[in-house]
Short mmCIF file of C-alpha atoms and ligand atoms in Angstrom, two decimals:
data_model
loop_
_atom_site.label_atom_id
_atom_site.label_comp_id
_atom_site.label_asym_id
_atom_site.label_seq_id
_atom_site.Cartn_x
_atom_site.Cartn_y
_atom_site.Cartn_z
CA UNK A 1 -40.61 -41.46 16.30
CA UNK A 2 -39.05 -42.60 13.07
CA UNK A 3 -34.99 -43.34 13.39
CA UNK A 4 -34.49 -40.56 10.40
CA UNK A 5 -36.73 -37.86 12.79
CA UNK A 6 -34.29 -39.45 15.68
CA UNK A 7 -30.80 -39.02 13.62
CA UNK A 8 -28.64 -36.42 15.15
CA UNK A 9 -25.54 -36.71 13.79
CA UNK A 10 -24.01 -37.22 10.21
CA UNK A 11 -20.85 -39.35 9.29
CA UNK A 12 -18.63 -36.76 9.59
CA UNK A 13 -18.53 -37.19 12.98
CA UNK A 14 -17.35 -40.96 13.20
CA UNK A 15 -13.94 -40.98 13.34
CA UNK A 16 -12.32 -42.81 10.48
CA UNK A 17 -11.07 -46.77 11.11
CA UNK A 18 -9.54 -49.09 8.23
CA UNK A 19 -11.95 -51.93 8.98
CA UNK A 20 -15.44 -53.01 8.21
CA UNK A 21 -17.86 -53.01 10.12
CA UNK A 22 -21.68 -54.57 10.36
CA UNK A 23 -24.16 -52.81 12.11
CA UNK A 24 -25.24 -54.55 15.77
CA UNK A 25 -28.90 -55.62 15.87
CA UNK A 26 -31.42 -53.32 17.16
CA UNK A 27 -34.67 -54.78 19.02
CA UNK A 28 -37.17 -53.16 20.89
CA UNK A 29 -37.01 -54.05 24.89
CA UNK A 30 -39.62 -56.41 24.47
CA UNK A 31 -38.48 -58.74 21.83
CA UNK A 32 -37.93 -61.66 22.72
CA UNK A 33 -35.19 -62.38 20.31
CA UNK A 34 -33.27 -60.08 22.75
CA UNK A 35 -33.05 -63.09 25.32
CA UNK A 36 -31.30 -65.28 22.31
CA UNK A 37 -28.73 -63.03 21.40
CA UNK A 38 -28.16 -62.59 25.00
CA UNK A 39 -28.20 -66.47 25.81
CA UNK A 40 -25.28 -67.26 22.73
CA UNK A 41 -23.19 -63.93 24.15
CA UNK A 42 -23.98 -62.10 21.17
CA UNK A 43 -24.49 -57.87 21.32
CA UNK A 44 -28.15 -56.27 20.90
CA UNK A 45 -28.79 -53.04 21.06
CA UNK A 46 -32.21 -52.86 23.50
CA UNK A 47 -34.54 -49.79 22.60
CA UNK A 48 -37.56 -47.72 23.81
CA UNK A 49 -36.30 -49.08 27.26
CA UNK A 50 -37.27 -47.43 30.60
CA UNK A 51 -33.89 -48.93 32.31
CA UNK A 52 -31.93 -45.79 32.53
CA UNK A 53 -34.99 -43.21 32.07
CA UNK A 54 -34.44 -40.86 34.93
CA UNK A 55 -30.74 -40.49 33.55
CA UNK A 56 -31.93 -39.77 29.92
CA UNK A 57 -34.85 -37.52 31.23
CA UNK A 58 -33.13 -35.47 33.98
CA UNK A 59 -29.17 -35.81 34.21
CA UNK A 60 -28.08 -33.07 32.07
CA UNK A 61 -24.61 -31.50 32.72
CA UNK A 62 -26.52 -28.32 35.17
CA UNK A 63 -28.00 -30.91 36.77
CA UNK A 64 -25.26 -33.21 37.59
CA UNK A 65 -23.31 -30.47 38.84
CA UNK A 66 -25.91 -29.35 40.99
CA UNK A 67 -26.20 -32.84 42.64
CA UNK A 68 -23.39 -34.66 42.44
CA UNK A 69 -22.05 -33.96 45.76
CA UNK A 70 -18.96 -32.19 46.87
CA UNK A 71 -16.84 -35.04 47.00
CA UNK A 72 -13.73 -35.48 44.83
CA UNK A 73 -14.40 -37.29 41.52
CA UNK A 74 -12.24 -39.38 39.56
CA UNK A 75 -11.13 -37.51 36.19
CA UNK A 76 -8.81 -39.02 33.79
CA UNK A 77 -6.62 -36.37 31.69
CA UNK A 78 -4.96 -36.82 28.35
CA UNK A 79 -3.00 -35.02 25.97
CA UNK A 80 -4.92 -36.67 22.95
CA UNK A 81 -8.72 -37.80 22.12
CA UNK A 82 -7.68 -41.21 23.80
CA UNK A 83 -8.19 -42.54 27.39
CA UNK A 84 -6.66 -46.25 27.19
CA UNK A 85 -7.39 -47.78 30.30
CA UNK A 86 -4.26 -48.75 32.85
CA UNK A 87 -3.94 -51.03 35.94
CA UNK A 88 -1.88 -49.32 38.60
CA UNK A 89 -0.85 -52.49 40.63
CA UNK A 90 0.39 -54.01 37.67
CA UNK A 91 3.10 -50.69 37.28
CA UNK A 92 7.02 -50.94 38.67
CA UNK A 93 7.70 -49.34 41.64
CA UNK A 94 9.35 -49.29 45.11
CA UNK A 95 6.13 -51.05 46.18
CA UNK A 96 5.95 -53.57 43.33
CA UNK A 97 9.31 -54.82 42.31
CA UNK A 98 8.39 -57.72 39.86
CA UNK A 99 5.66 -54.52 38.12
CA UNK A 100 6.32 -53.53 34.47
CA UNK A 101 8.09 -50.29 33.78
CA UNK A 102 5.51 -48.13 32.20
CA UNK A 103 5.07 -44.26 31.96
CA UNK A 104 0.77 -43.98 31.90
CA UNK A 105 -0.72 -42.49 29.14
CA UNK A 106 -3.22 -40.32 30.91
CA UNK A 107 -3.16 -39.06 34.13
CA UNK A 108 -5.62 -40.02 37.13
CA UNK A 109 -7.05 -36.54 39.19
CA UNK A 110 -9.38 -36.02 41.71
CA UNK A 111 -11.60 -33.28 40.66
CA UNK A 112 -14.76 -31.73 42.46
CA UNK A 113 -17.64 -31.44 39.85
CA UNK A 114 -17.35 -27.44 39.37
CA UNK A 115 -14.04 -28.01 38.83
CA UNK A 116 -13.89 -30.64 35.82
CA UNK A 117 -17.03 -29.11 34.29
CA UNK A 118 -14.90 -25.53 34.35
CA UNK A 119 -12.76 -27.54 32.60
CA UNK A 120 -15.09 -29.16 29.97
CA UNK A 121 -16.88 -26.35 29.45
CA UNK A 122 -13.94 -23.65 28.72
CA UNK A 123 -11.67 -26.74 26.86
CA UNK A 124 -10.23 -25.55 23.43
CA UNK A 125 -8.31 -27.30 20.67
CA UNK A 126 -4.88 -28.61 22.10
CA UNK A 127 -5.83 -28.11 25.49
CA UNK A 128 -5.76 -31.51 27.49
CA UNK A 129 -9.21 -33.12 27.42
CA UNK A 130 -11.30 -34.82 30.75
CA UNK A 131 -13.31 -38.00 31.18
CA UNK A 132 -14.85 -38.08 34.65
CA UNK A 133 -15.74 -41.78 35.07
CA UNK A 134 -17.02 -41.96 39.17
CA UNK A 135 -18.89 -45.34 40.65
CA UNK A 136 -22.24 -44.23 41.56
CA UNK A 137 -21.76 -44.68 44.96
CA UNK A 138 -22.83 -42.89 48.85
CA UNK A 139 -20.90 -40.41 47.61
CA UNK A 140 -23.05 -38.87 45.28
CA UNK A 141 -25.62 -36.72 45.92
CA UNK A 142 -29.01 -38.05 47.33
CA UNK A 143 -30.98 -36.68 44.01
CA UNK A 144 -28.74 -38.62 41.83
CA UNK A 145 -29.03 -42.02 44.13
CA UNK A 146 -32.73 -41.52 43.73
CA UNK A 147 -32.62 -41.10 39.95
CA UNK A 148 -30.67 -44.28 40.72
CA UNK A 149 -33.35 -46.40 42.31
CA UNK A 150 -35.44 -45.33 39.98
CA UNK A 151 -33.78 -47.24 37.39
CA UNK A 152 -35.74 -50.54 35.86
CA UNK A 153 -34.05 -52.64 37.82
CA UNK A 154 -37.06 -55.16 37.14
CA UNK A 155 -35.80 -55.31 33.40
CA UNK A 156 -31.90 -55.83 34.51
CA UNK A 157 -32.75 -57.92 37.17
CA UNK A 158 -35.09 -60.41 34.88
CA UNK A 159 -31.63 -60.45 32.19
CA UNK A 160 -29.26 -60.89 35.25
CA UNK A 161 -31.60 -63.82 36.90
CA UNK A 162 -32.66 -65.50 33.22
CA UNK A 163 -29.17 -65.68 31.99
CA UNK A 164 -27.80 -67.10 35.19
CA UNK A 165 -25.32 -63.95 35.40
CA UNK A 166 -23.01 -63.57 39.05
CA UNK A 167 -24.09 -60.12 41.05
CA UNK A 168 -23.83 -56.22 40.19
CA UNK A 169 -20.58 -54.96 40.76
CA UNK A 170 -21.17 -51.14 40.13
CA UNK A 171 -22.49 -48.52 38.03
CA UNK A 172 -19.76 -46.38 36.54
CA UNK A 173 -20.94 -42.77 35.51
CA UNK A 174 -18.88 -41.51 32.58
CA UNK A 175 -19.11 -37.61 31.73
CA UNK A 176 -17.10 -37.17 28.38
CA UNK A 177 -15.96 -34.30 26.20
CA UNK A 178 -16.79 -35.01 22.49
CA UNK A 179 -14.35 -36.77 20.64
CA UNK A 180 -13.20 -38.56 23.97
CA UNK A 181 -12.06 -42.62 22.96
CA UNK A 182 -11.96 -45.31 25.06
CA UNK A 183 -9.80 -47.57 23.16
CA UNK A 184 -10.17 -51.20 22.38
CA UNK A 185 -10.35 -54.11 25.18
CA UNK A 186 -12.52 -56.13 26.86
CA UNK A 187 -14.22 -56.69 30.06
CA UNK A 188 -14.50 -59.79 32.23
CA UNK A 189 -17.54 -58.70 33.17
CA UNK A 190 -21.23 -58.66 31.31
CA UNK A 191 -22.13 -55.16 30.91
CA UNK A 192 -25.46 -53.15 30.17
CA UNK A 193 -24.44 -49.73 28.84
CA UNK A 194 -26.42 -46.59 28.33
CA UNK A 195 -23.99 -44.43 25.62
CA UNK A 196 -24.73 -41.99 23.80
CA UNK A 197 -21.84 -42.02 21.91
CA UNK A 198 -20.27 -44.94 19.01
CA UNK A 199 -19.83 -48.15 20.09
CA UNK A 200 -17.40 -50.29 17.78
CA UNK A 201 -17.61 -54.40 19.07
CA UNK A 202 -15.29 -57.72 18.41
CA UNK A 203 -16.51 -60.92 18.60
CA UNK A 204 -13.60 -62.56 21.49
CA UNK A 205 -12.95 -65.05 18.16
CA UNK A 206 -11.14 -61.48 17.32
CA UNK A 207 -8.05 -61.97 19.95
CA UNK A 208 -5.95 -62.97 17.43
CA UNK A 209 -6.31 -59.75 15.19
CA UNK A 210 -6.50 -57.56 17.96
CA UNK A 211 -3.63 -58.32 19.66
CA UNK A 212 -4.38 -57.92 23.88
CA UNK A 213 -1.39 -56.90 25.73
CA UNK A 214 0.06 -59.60 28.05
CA UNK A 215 -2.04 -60.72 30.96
CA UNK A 216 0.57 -59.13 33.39
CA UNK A 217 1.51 -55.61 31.80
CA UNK A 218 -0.87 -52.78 32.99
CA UNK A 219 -2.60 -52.68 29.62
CA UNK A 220 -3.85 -56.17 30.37
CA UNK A 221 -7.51 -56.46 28.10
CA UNK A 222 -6.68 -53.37 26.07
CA UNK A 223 -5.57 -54.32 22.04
CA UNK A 224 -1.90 -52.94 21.65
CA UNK A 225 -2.94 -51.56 18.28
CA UNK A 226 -3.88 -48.02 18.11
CA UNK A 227 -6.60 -47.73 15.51
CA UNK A 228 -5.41 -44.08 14.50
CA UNK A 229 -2.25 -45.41 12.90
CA UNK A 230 -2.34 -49.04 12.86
CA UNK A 231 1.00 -50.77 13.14
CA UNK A 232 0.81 -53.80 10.62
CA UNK A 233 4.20 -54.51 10.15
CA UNK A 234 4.00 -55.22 13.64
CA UNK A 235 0.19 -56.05 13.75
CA UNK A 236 -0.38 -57.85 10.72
CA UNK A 237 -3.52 -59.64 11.35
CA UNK A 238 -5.15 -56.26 11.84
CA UNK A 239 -6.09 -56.25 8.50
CA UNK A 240 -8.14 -59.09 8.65
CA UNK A 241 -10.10 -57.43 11.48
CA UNK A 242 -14.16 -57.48 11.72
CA UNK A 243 -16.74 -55.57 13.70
CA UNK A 244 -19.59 -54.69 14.56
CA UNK A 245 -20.80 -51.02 15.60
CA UNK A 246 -23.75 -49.51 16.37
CA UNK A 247 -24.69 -45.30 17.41
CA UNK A 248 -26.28 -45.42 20.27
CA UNK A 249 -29.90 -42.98 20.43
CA UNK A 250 -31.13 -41.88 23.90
CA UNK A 251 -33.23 -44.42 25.16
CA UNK A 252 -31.15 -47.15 23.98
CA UNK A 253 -29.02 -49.56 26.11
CA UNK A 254 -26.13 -51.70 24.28
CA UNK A 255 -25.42 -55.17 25.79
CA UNK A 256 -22.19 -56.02 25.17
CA UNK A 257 -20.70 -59.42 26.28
CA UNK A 258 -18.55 -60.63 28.47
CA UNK A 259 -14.78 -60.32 26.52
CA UNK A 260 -16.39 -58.67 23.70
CA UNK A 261 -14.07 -56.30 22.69
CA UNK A 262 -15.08 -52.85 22.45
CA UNK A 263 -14.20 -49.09 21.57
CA UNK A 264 -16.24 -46.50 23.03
CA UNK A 265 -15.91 -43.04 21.01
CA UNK A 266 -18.19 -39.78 21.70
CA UNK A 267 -19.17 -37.84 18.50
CA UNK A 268 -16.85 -35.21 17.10
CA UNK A 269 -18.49 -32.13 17.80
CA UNK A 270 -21.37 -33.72 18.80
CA UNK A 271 -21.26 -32.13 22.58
CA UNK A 272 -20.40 -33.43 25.94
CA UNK A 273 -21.71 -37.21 26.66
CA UNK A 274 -23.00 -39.01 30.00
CA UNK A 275 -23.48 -42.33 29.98
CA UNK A 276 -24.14 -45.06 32.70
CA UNK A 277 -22.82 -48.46 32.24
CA UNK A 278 -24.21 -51.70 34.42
CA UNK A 279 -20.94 -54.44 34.95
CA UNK A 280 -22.56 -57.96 36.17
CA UNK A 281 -19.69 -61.04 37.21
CA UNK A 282 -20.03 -63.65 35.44
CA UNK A 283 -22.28 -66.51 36.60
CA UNK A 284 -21.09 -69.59 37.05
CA UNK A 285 -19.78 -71.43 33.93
CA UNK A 286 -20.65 -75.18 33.00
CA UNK A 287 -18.28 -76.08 30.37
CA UNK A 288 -20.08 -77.35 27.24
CA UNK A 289 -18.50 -78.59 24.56
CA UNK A 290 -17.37 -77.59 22.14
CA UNK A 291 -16.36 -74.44 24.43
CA UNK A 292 -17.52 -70.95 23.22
CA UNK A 293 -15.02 -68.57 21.82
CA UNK A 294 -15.21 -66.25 24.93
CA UNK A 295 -14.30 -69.43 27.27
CA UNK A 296 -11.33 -70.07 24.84
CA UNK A 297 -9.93 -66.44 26.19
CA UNK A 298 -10.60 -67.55 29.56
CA UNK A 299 -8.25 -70.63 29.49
CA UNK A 300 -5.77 -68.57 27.79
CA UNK A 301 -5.75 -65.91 30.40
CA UNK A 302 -5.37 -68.99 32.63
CA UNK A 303 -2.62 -70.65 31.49
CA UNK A 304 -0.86 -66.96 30.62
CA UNK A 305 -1.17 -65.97 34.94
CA UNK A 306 0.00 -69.82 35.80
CA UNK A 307 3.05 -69.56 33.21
CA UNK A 308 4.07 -65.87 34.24
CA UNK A 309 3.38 -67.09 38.31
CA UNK A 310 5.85 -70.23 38.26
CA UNK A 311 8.40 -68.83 35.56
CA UNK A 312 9.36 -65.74 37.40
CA UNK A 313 9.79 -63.77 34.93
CA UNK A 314 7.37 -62.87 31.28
CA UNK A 315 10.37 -62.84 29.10
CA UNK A 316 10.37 -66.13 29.59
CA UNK A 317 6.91 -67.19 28.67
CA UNK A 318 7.13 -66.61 25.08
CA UNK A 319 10.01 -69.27 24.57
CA UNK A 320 8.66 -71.56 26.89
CA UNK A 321 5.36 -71.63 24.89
CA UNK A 322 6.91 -72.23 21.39
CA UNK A 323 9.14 -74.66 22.81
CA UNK A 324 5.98 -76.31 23.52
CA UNK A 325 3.86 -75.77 20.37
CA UNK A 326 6.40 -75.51 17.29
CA UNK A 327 6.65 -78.29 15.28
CA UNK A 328 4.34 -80.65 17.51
CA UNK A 329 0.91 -78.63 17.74
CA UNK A 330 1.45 -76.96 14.08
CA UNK A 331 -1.41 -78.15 12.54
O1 LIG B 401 -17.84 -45.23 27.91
C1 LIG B 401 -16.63 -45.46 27.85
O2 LIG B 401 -15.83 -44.59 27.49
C2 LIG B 401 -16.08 -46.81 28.18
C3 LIG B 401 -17.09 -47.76 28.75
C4 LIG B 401 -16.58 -49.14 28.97
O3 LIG B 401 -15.53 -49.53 28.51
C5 LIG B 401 -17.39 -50.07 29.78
O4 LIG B 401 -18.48 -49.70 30.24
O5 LIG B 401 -16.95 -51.22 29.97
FE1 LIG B 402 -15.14 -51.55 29.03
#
């Protein structure tokens, strides 16, 4: 099928960003210029795959509510489009003294399937909006775990095995209202990811602009700029920002590096979206120099955990660390 037959959706359904943006490569499954992208951590959009095919063919939102199982889900709710990501343990509490005081921006619910597709399905404007995002797990229904093992776990398993990646740690199973964001941030983790929705990428040379949250707040990964109504008196190398972003077609599977930064958006009135993603550790890392951008991150993260661990407290990692650099690592 041509990609113009393929085309469902027009611009007017991308929300609107103040940054440009190149588009991520697209290669058929069998190119083998797929493996080089892969090998320098660089995105490719894989197409005409089989790896998710049962999902593409058969999980429809009648069909996912028929098998899913009765078991509670787990359904974030928000007040707006946006579903930034938040580490509980990380919060203050009676539990967790030494968290950070933080009110979370969505809410976490269990919900059985009727229940958040009731939800989905009646939502109007101004109402609060869902994301049901549930590890496919022995909790779901035994059609769905088939579907499951059906997947071409040959094809992942040759990428996992030729690019020396660390084991599966789950399949997540996000069910989306259109419009839904994921904001900004990045993973530690490699990921294969079947969305249907718009997938904007940073390279992790991008930390800088992007502005991660401190290592120890429960924002951790996710950029403290919100791209609605970017901050830049406060954010000021946001402007200088550059992406990459690609609209992902059914039967295509995004690859997005480890601490590649990314923002996941479903189309404005473009319909409900389910999507599968595939999160690999890392494998183990020789360090080669000079060191990749993405290892660069790593140390920071590194040092950030060691300096917050012995100091105590964060407010005083920030004048520790100019102390250090100001005036004798300047240039
Ligand atoms: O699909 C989404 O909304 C977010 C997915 C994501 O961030 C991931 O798979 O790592
Ligand atoms: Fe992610």
């Amino acid at each position: 099928m041509a990609n113009s037959e393929k085309k469902q959706w027009d611009s007017s359904q991308l929300r609107k960003y103040d940054f440009s943006l190149e588009q991520i490569p697209r290669l058929h499954y069998k190119d083998p210029k797929i493996d080089e992208l892969i090998k320098q951590n660089l995105p490719v959009l894989i197409t005409d795959s089989n790896i998710v095919k049962p999902a593409i063919e058969k999980w429809t939102l009648e069909y996912l509510e028929r098998n899913l199982g009765s078991a509670g889900h787990t359904v974030y709710v928000s007040r707006n489009h946006k579903f930034k990501f938040y580490d509980d343990k990380k919060i203050l509490n009676k539990n967790n003294p030494k968290g950070v005081e933080f009110s979370p921006p969505t809410k976490r619910a269990e919900m059985k399937v009727f229940e958040f597709m009731k939800r989905l399905r009646e939502w109007k404007r101004g109402e609060k909006r869902v994301y049901l995002q549930q590890i496919l797990n022995s909790t779901v229904g035994p059609a769905i775990v088939e579907d499951y093992m059906n997947f071409d776990w040959r094809y992942v398993g040759e990428k996992k095995n030729k690019h020396n990646w660390g084991e599966l740690t789950s399949n997540l199973l996000f069910i989306g209202m259109e419009g839904n964001v994921t904001p900004c941030h990045y993973d530690e983790q490699q990921n294969f990811f079947r969305p249907n929705p718009r997938c904007i990428l940073f390279a992790p040379d991008q930390f800088e602009n992007l502005y991660p949250h401190p290592v120890h707040h429960p924002h951790d990964r996710q950029s403290m700029v919100d791209f609605d109504r970017p901050d830049y008196t406060k954010f000021p190398k946001f402007k200088n920002v550059k992406g990459y972003e690609t609209i992902v077609e059914p039967g295509d599977v995004l690859y997005i590096p480890i601490y590649w930064w990314h923002h996941v958006e479903s189309l404005m009135r473009g319909g409900p979206t389910i999507t599968v993603n595939f999160w690999y550790k890392a494998g183990p890392t020789s360090l080669e120099y000079p060191l990749r951008d993405h290892q660069k991150v790593s140390i920071m993260r590194n040092v950030e955990k060691m300096l917050l661990e012995v100091l105590q407290d964060p407010k005083e990692v920030g004048p520790l660390l100019r102390a250090m650099v100001l005036g004798r690592y300047n240039e």
